[in-house]
Coordinates of N, CA, C and O and ligand atoms in Angstrom, one line a residue:
X1212 N 56.8 150.9 162.6 CA 56.4 149.6 161.9 C 55.4 149.8 160.9 O 54.4 150.5 161.1
X1213 N 55.5 149.2 159.7 CA 54.6 149.4 158.6 C 54.0 148.0 158.3 O 54.7 147.2 157.7
X1214 N 52.8 147.8 158.7 CA 52.2 146.5 158.5 C 51.0 146.7 157.5 O 50.0 147.3 157.9
X1215 N 51.1 146.3 156.3 CA 50.1 146.5 155.3 C 49.4 145.2 155.1 O 49.9 144.2 155.4
X1216 N 48.2 145.2 154.4 CA 47.5 144.0 154.1 C 48.5 143.1 153.3 O 49.2 143.5 152.5
X1217 N 48.5 141.8 153.7 CA 49.5 140.9 153.1 C 49.3 140.5 151.7 O 50.2 140.2 151.0
X1218 N 48.1 140.6 151.2 CA 47.8 140.2 149.8 C 48.4 138.9 149.4 O 48.9 138.7 148.3
X1219 N 48.4 137.9 150.4 CA 48.9 136.6 150.1 C 50.4 136.5 150.1 O 50.9 135.4 149.7
X1220 N 51.1 137.5 150.5 CA 52.5 137.4 150.5 C 53.0 136.4 151.5 O 52.5 136.3 152.6
X1221 N 54.2 135.8 151.2 CA 54.7 134.9 152.2 C 55.4 135.7 153.3 O 55.9 136.8 153.1
X1222 N 55.4 135.1 154.5 CA 56.0 135.7 155.7 C 57.5 135.3 155.7 O 57.8 134.1 155.7
X1223 N 58.4 136.2 155.8 CA 59.8 135.9 155.9 C 60.3 136.3 157.3 O 60.1 137.4 157.7
X1224 N 61.0 135.3 158.0 CA 61.5 135.6 159.3 C 63.0 135.8 159.2 O 63.8 134.9 158.8
X1225 N 63.4 137.1 159.5 CA 64.8 137.5 159.5 C 65.1 138.0 160.9 O 64.3 138.7 161.5
X1226 N 66.3 137.7 161.5 CA 66.6 138.3 162.8 C 67.8 139.3 162.6 O 68.6 139.1 161.7
X1227 N 67.8 140.3 163.4 CA 68.8 141.4 163.2 C 69.3 141.7 164.6 O 68.7 141.4 165.6
X1228 N 70.5 142.3 164.6 CA 71.2 142.6 165.9 C 71.8 144.0 166.0 O 72.4 144.4 165.1
X1229 N 71.5 144.6 167.1 CA 72.2 145.9 167.4 C 73.4 145.5 168.3 O 73.2 145.2 169.5
X1230 N 74.6 145.4 167.7 CA 75.8 145.1 168.5 C 76.2 146.4 169.1 O 76.4 147.4 168.4
X1231 N 76.4 146.4 170.4 CA 76.7 147.7 171.1 C 78.1 147.6 171.7 O 78.4 146.6 172.4
X1232 N 78.9 148.6 171.5 CA 80.3 148.6 172.1 C 80.3 149.3 173.5 O 79.3 149.8 173.9
X1233 N 81.5 149.3 174.1 CA 81.6 149.8 175.5 C 81.2 151.3 175.5 O 80.9 151.8 176.6
X1234 N 81.3 152.0 174.4 CA 81.0 153.4 174.3 C 79.6 153.7 173.9 O 79.2 154.9 173.7
X1235 N 78.7 152.7 173.8 CA 77.3 152.9 173.5 C 77.1 153.1 172.0 O 76.0 153.6 171.6
X1236 N 78.0 152.8 171.2 CA 77.8 152.9 169.7 C 77.3 151.5 169.2 O 77.6 150.5 169.7
X1237 N 76.7 151.6 168.0 CA 76.0 150.4 167.4 C 76.6 150.2 166.1 O 76.9 151.1 165.3
X1238 N 76.8 148.9 165.7 CA 77.4 148.5 164.5 C 76.4 148.5 163.4 O 75.4 147.7 163.5
X1239 N 76.6 149.2 162.2 CA 75.8 149.0 161.1 C 76.6 148.5 159.9 O 77.8 148.8 159.9
X1240 N 76.0 147.8 159.0 CA 76.8 147.2 157.9 C 76.1 147.6 156.6 O 74.9 147.6 156.5
X1241 N 76.9 147.9 155.6 CA 76.4 148.3 154.3 C 76.1 147.0 153.4 O 77.0 146.2 153.3
X1242 N 74.9 146.9 152.9 CA 74.6 145.7 152.1 C 75.5 145.8 150.8 O 75.5 146.8 150.1
X1243 N 76.1 144.6 150.5 CA 77.1 144.7 149.3 C 76.4 144.8 148.0 O 75.2 144.5 147.9
X1244 N 77.1 145.2 147.0 CA 76.6 145.2 145.6 C 76.1 143.8 145.2 O 76.6 142.8 145.6
X1245 N 75.1 143.8 144.4 CA 74.6 142.6 143.9 C 73.4 142.0 144.7 O 72.7 141.2 144.3
X1246 N 73.3 142.5 146.0 CA 72.2 142.0 146.8 C 71.1 143.0 146.7 O 71.3 144.2 146.4
X1247 N 69.9 142.5 147.1 CA 68.7 143.4 147.2 C 69.1 144.5 148.2 O 69.8 144.3 149.2
X1248 N 68.6 145.7 148.0 CA 68.9 146.9 148.8 C 70.4 147.2 149.0 O 70.8 147.7 150.0
X1249 N 71.2 146.9 147.9 CA 72.6 147.2 147.9 C 72.9 148.6 148.3 O 72.2 149.5 147.8
X1250 N 73.9 148.9 149.1 CA 74.3 150.2 149.5 C 73.6 150.7 150.7 O 74.1 151.7 151.3
X1251 N 72.5 150.1 151.1 CA 71.8 150.5 152.3 C 72.5 150.0 153.6 O 73.2 149.0 153.5
X1252 N 72.4 150.8 154.7 CA 73.0 150.4 155.9 C 72.0 149.7 156.8 O 70.9 150.2 157.1
X1253 N 72.4 148.5 157.3 CA 71.4 147.7 158.1 C 72.0 147.2 159.4 O 73.2 147.2 159.6
X1254 N 71.2 146.7 160.2 CA 71.6 145.9 161.4 C 72.0 144.5 160.8 O 71.2 143.9 160.1
X1255 N 73.1 144.0 161.2 CA 73.5 142.7 160.7 C 72.5 141.6 161.1 O 71.9 141.7 162.2
X1256 N 72.4 140.6 160.3 CA 71.5 139.5 160.6 C 71.2 138.7 159.3 O 71.8 138.9 158.3
X1257 N 70.1 137.9 159.4 CA 69.8 137.1 158.2 C 68.6 136.2 158.5 O 68.0 136.3 159.5
X1258 N 68.3 135.4 157.5 CA 67.1 134.5 157.5 C 67.3 133.4 158.4 O 68.3 132.7 158.5
X1259 N 66.2 133.1 159.2 CA 66.2 131.9 160.1 C 66.1 130.7 159.2 O 65.1 130.6 158.4
X1260 N 67.0 129.7 159.4 CA 66.9 128.5 158.6 C 66.1 127.4 159.4 O 66.0 127.5 160.6
X1261 N 65.5 126.4 158.6 CA 64.7 125.4 159.3 C 65.6 124.7 160.4 O 66.7 124.4 160.2
X1262 N 65.0 124.5 161.5 CA 65.6 123.8 162.6 C 66.4 124.7 163.6 O 66.9 124.3 164.6
X1263 N 66.5 126.0 163.2 CA 67.2 127.0 164.1 C 66.2 127.8 164.9 O 65.1 128.1 164.4
X1264 N 66.6 128.1 166.1 CA 65.9 129.2 166.8 C 66.4 130.5 166.3 O 67.5 130.6 165.7
X1265 N 65.6 131.6 166.5 CA 66.1 132.9 166.1 C 67.4 133.3 166.7 O 68.3 133.9 166.0
X1266 N 67.6 132.9 168.0 CA 68.8 133.2 168.7 C 70.0 132.5 168.1 O 71.1 133.0 167.9
X1267 N 69.8 131.2 167.8 CA 70.9 130.4 167.1 C 71.2 131.0 165.8 O 72.4 131.0 165.4
X1268 N 70.2 131.4 165.1 CA 70.4 132.0 163.7 C 71.3 133.2 163.9 O 72.3 133.4 163.1
X1269 N 71.1 134.0 164.9 CA 71.8 135.3 165.0 C 73.3 135.0 165.4 O 74.2 135.6 164.9
X1270 N 73.5 134.0 166.3 CA 74.9 133.6 166.7 C 75.6 133.2 165.4 O 76.7 133.6 165.1
X1271 N 74.9 132.4 164.5 CA 75.6 131.9 163.3 C 75.8 133.1 162.3 O 76.9 133.2 161.8
X1272 N 74.8 134.0 162.1 CA 75.0 135.1 161.2 C 76.1 136.0 161.6 O 76.8 136.6 160.8
X1273 N 76.2 136.3 162.9 CA 77.2 137.2 163.4 C 78.6 136.6 163.2 O 79.6 137.4 162.9
X1274 N 78.7 135.3 163.3 CA 80.0 134.7 163.0 C 80.3 134.7 161.5 O 81.4 135.1 161.1
X1275 N 79.3 134.4 160.7 CA 79.5 134.4 159.2 C 79.8 135.8 158.7 O 80.7 135.9 157.8
X1276 N 79.1 136.7 159.1 CA 79.2 138.1 158.5 C 80.3 138.9 159.1 O 80.9 139.8 158.4
X1277 N 80.6 138.7 160.4 CA 81.5 139.6 161.1 C 82.7 138.9 161.8 O 83.6 139.5 162.3
X1278 N 82.6 137.6 161.8 CA 83.7 136.8 162.4 C 83.8 136.9 163.9 O 84.8 136.5 164.5
X1279 N 82.7 137.3 164.6 CA 82.7 137.3 166.1 C 82.0 136.2 166.6 O 81.2 135.5 166.0
X1280 N 82.3 135.9 167.9 CA 81.6 134.8 168.7 C 80.7 135.5 169.7 O 81.1 136.5 170.3
X1281 N 79.5 134.9 169.9 CA 78.6 135.3 171.0 C 77.8 134.1 171.4 O 78.0 133.0 170.8
X1282 N 76.9 134.3 172.3 CA 76.1 133.2 172.8 C 74.6 133.6 172.8 O 74.3 134.8 173.0
X1283 N 73.8 132.6 172.7 CA 72.3 132.9 172.7 C 72.0 133.7 174.0 O 71.1 134.6 173.9
X1284 N 72.6 133.4 175.1 CA 72.3 134.1 176.4 C 72.7 135.5 176.4 O 72.3 136.3 177.3
X1285 N 73.5 135.9 175.4 CA 74.0 137.3 175.3 C 73.1 138.2 174.5 O 73.4 139.3 174.2
X1286 N 72.0 137.6 174.0 CA 71.1 138.3 173.0 C 69.8 138.6 173.8 O 69.1 137.8 174.2
X1287 N 69.5 139.9 173.8 CA 68.2 140.4 174.5 C 67.3 141.0 173.4 O 67.7 141.9 172.7
X1288 N 66.1 140.5 173.3 CA 65.2 141.1 172.3 C 64.8 142.5 172.7 O 64.5 142.8 173.9
X1289 N 64.7 143.4 171.8 CA 64.4 144.8 172.0 C 63.0 145.2 171.4 O 62.2 145.7 172.1
X1290 N 62.9 144.9 170.2 CA 61.6 145.2 169.5 C 61.6 144.4 168.2 O 62.4 143.5 168.0
X1291 N 60.7 144.7 167.3 CA 60.7 144.0 166.0 C 60.2 144.9 164.9 O 59.4 145.9 165.1
X1292 N 60.6 144.6 163.7 CA 60.0 145.2 162.5 C 59.0 144.3 161.8 O 59.2 143.1 161.8
X1293 N 58.0 144.9 161.3 CA 57.0 144.2 160.5 C 56.7 145.1 159.3 O 56.1 146.1 159.3
X1294 N 57.3 144.6 158.1 CA 57.3 145.5 156.9 C 57.0 144.7 155.7 O 57.6 143.6 155.4
X1295 N 56.1 145.2 154.8 CA 55.7 144.5 153.6 C 56.6 145.0 152.5 O 56.6 146.2 152.1
X1296 N 57.4 144.1 151.9 CA 58.1 144.4 150.7 C 57.2 143.9 149.5 O 56.1 143.4 149.8
X1297 N 57.7 144.2 148.3 CA 56.8 143.8 147.1 C 56.4 142.4 147.1 O 55.2 142.0 146.9
X1298 N 57.4 141.5 147.4 CA 57.1 140.1 147.2 C 57.0 139.2 148.5 O 56.8 138.0 148.4
X1299 N 57.3 139.9 149.6 CA 57.1 139.1 150.9 C 56.9 140.1 152.0 O 57.1 141.3 151.9
X1300 N 56.4 139.5 153.1 CA 56.2 140.4 154.3 C 57.3 140.0 155.3 O 57.4 138.8 155.7
X1301 N 58.1 141.0 155.8 CA 59.2 140.7 156.6 C 58.9 140.9 158.1 O 58.4 141.9 158.5
X1302 N 59.1 139.8 158.9 CA 59.0 140.0 160.3 C 60.4 139.8 160.9 O 61.1 138.8 160.6
X1303 N 60.9 140.9 161.6 CA 62.3 140.9 161.9 C 62.5 141.4 163.4 O 62.6 142.6 163.7
X1304 N 62.7 140.4 164.3 CA 63.0 140.8 165.7 C 64.4 141.4 165.7 O 65.3 141.0 165.0
X1305 N 64.5 142.5 166.5 CA 65.8 143.1 166.7 C 66.3 142.8 168.1 O 65.7 143.1 169.1
X1306 N 67.5 142.2 168.2 CA 68.1 141.8 169.5 C 69.2 142.8 169.8 O 69.8 143.4 168.8
X1307 N 69.6 143.0 171.1 CA 70.7 143.8 171.5 C 71.8 142.8 172.0 O 71.4 141.9 172.8
X1308 N 73.0 143.0 171.6 CA 74.1 142.2 172.1 C 75.3 143.1 172.5 O 75.8 143.9 171.7
X1309 N 75.6 143.0 173.8 CA 76.7 143.8 174.4 C 77.9 143.0 174.7 O 78.9 143.5 175.2
X1310 N 77.7 141.7 174.7 CA 78.8 140.8 175.0 C 79.1 139.8 173.9 O 78.3 139.0 173.5
X1311 N 80.3 140.0 173.3 CA 80.8 139.2 172.2 C 82.3 139.2 172.2 O 82.9 140.0 172.9
X1312 N 82.8 138.2 171.5 CA 84.3 138.0 171.5 C 84.8 138.2 170.1 O 84.2 137.7 169.1
X1313 N 85.9 139.0 170.0 CA 86.5 139.3 168.7 C 86.1 140.7 168.3 O 85.3 141.3 168.9
X1314 N 86.8 141.1 167.2 CA 86.5 142.4 166.6 C 85.8 142.2 165.3 O 86.3 141.5 164.5
X1315 N 84.6 142.8 165.1 CA 83.9 142.6 163.9 C 84.7 143.0 162.7 O 85.3 144.1 162.6
X1316 N 84.7 142.2 161.7 CA 85.4 142.4 160.4 C 84.4 142.1 159.3 O 83.6 141.2 159.4
X1317 N 84.5 142.8 158.2 CA 83.6 142.6 157.1 C 83.9 141.3 156.3 O 84.7 141.3 155.4
X1318 N 83.3 140.2 156.7 CA 83.6 138.9 156.1 C 82.8 138.7 154.7 O 83.1 137.8 154.0
X1319 N 81.9 139.6 154.4 CA 81.1 139.4 153.2 C 81.3 140.7 152.3 O 80.3 141.1 151.6
X1320 N 82.4 141.3 152.4 CA 82.8 142.5 151.6 C 81.9 143.7 151.9 O 81.8 144.6 151.0
X1321 N 81.2 143.7 153.0 CA 80.4 144.9 153.3 C 81.2 145.9 154.1 O 82.1 145.5 154.8
X1322 N 80.8 147.1 154.1 CA 81.5 148.2 154.9 C 80.8 148.1 156.3 O 79.6 147.8 156.4
X1323 N 81.6 148.4 157.3 CA 81.1 148.5 158.7 C 81.3 149.8 159.3 O 82.3 150.5 159.0
X1324 N 80.4 150.3 160.1 CA 80.5 151.5 160.9 C 79.9 151.4 162.3 O 78.9 150.9 162.4
X1325 N 80.7 152.0 163.3 CA 80.1 152.1 164.6 C 79.5 153.5 164.7 O 80.2 154.5 164.5
X1326 N 78.2 153.6 165.0 CA 77.6 154.9 165.0 C 76.7 155.0 166.3 O 76.2 154.0 166.8
X1327 N 76.5 156.3 166.7 CA 75.6 156.5 167.8 C 74.2 156.4 167.2 O 74.0 156.8 166.0
X1328 N 73.2 155.9 167.9 CA 71.8 155.8 167.4 C 71.3 157.1 166.7 O 70.7 157.0 165.6
X1329 N 71.6 158.3 167.3 CA 71.2 159.5 166.6 C 71.8 159.8 165.3 O 71.3 160.5 164.5
X1330 N 73.0 159.2 165.1 CA 73.7 159.4 163.8 C 73.2 158.5 162.7 O 73.4 158.7 161.5
X1331 N 72.4 157.5 163.1 CA 71.9 156.5 162.1 C 71.0 157.2 161.1 O 70.9 156.7 160.0
X1332 N 70.4 158.3 161.4 CA 69.5 158.9 160.5 C 70.3 159.5 159.3 O 69.7 159.7 158.3
X1333 N 71.6 159.6 159.4 CA 72.4 160.1 158.3 C 72.8 159.0 157.3 O 73.4 159.3 156.3
X1334 N 72.4 157.8 157.6 CA 72.7 156.7 156.7 C 71.4 156.1 156.2 O 70.5 155.8 156.9
X1335 N 71.4 155.9 154.8 CA 70.1 155.3 154.3 C 70.0 153.9 154.8 O 70.9 153.1 154.6
X1336 N 68.9 153.6 155.4 CA 68.6 152.2 155.9 C 67.4 151.6 155.2 O 66.5 152.3 154.8
X1337 N 67.3 150.3 155.2 CA 66.2 149.6 154.6 C 64.9 150.1 155.3 O 65.0 150.4 156.5
X1338 N 63.8 150.1 154.7 CA 62.5 150.6 155.3 C 62.2 149.8 156.6 O 61.5 150.3 157.4
X1339 N 62.6 148.5 156.7 CA 62.3 147.7 157.9 C 63.2 148.2 159.0 O 62.7 148.1 160.2
X1340 N 64.4 148.6 158.8 CA 65.4 149.0 159.8 C 65.2 150.4 160.4 O 65.3 150.5 161.6
X1341 N 64.9 151.3 159.6 CA 64.8 152.7 160.0 C 63.9 152.9 161.2 O 64.2 153.7 162.1
X1342 N 62.7 152.3 161.2 CA 61.8 152.6 162.4 C 62.3 152.0 163.7 O 61.7 152.3 164.7
X1343 N 63.3 151.3 163.7 CA 63.9 150.7 164.9 C 64.8 151.6 165.6 O 65.1 151.5 166.8
X1344 N 65.3 152.7 164.9 CA 66.3 153.6 165.5 C 65.8 154.3 166.8 O 66.5 154.3 167.8
X1345 N 64.5 154.7 166.9 CA 64.1 155.4 168.2 C 64.2 154.5 169.4 O 64.4 154.9 170.5
X1346 N 64.0 153.2 169.2 CA 64.1 152.2 170.3 C 65.6 152.2 170.8 O 65.8 152.0 172.0
X1347 N 66.5 152.3 169.9 CA 67.9 152.3 170.3 C 68.3 153.7 170.9 O 69.1 153.7 171.9
X1348 N 67.7 154.7 170.5 CA 68.0 156.1 171.1 C 67.5 156.0 172.5 O 68.1 156.5 173.4
X1349 N 66.3 155.5 172.7 CA 65.7 155.3 174.1 C 66.6 154.5 175.0 O 66.9 154.8 176.1
X1350 N 67.1 153.4 174.4 CA 67.9 152.4 175.2 C 69.3 152.9 175.6 O 69.8 152.7 176.7
X1351 N 69.9 153.6 174.6 CA 71.3 154.0 174.8 C 71.5 155.5 175.1 O 72.5 156.0 175.3
Ligands
9L3_1638 N1 66.7 142.8 155.7 C1 66.4 144.0 156.2 N2 67.1 144.5 157.3 C2 68.1 143.7 157.9 C3 68.4 142.4 157.4 C4 69.5 141.6 158.0 C5 67.6 142.0 156.3 N3 68.7 144.3 158.9 C6 65.9 142.3 154.6 C7 66.7 142.4 153.3 C8 66.2 141.3 152.5 C9 65.8 140.2 153.5 O1 65.6 140.9 154.8 O2 65.1 141.7 151.8 C10 66.7 139.1 153.6 O3 68.0 139.5 154.0 P1 69.3 138.9 153.4 O4 69.3 137.4 153.6 O5 69.3 139.3 151.9 O6 70.5 139.6 154.1
MG1639 MG1 72.6 139.0 156.2

């Protein structure tokens, strides 16, 4: 985790998910062209909207981005990222989800890959996501 002085930056709350399959592999998604950090491989997730709990946000994001269904009770918090980007400071809880319905499909034109946590080092990840890998190696 990289927490630098905020210099008045706004705090952005984003939630992310390590979706785990029966084989202990984790889903990563490549950020599409045109978005910030395009081409990088990340844990799926997104910004918490007003009126949402972080868990409700993740259920919604997993449906929008991957077309799968899950429930807030199926999300277990594992750790979090705290990282300063140029224009905001990102606070990003990482949840683990092993129970979901449907097969993840790229609904937002992103590429998807199921990888073992140790293989994740071979994929360029956003600076907020990369420090989370050791927690998944320990867990899985
Ligand atoms: N972000 C970093 N890692 C992630 C996610 C889901 C998001 N696993 C960062 C990238 C953007 C910001 O959070 O700077 C907002 O994400 P998005 O709404 O552009 O996906
Ligand atoms: Mg997103």
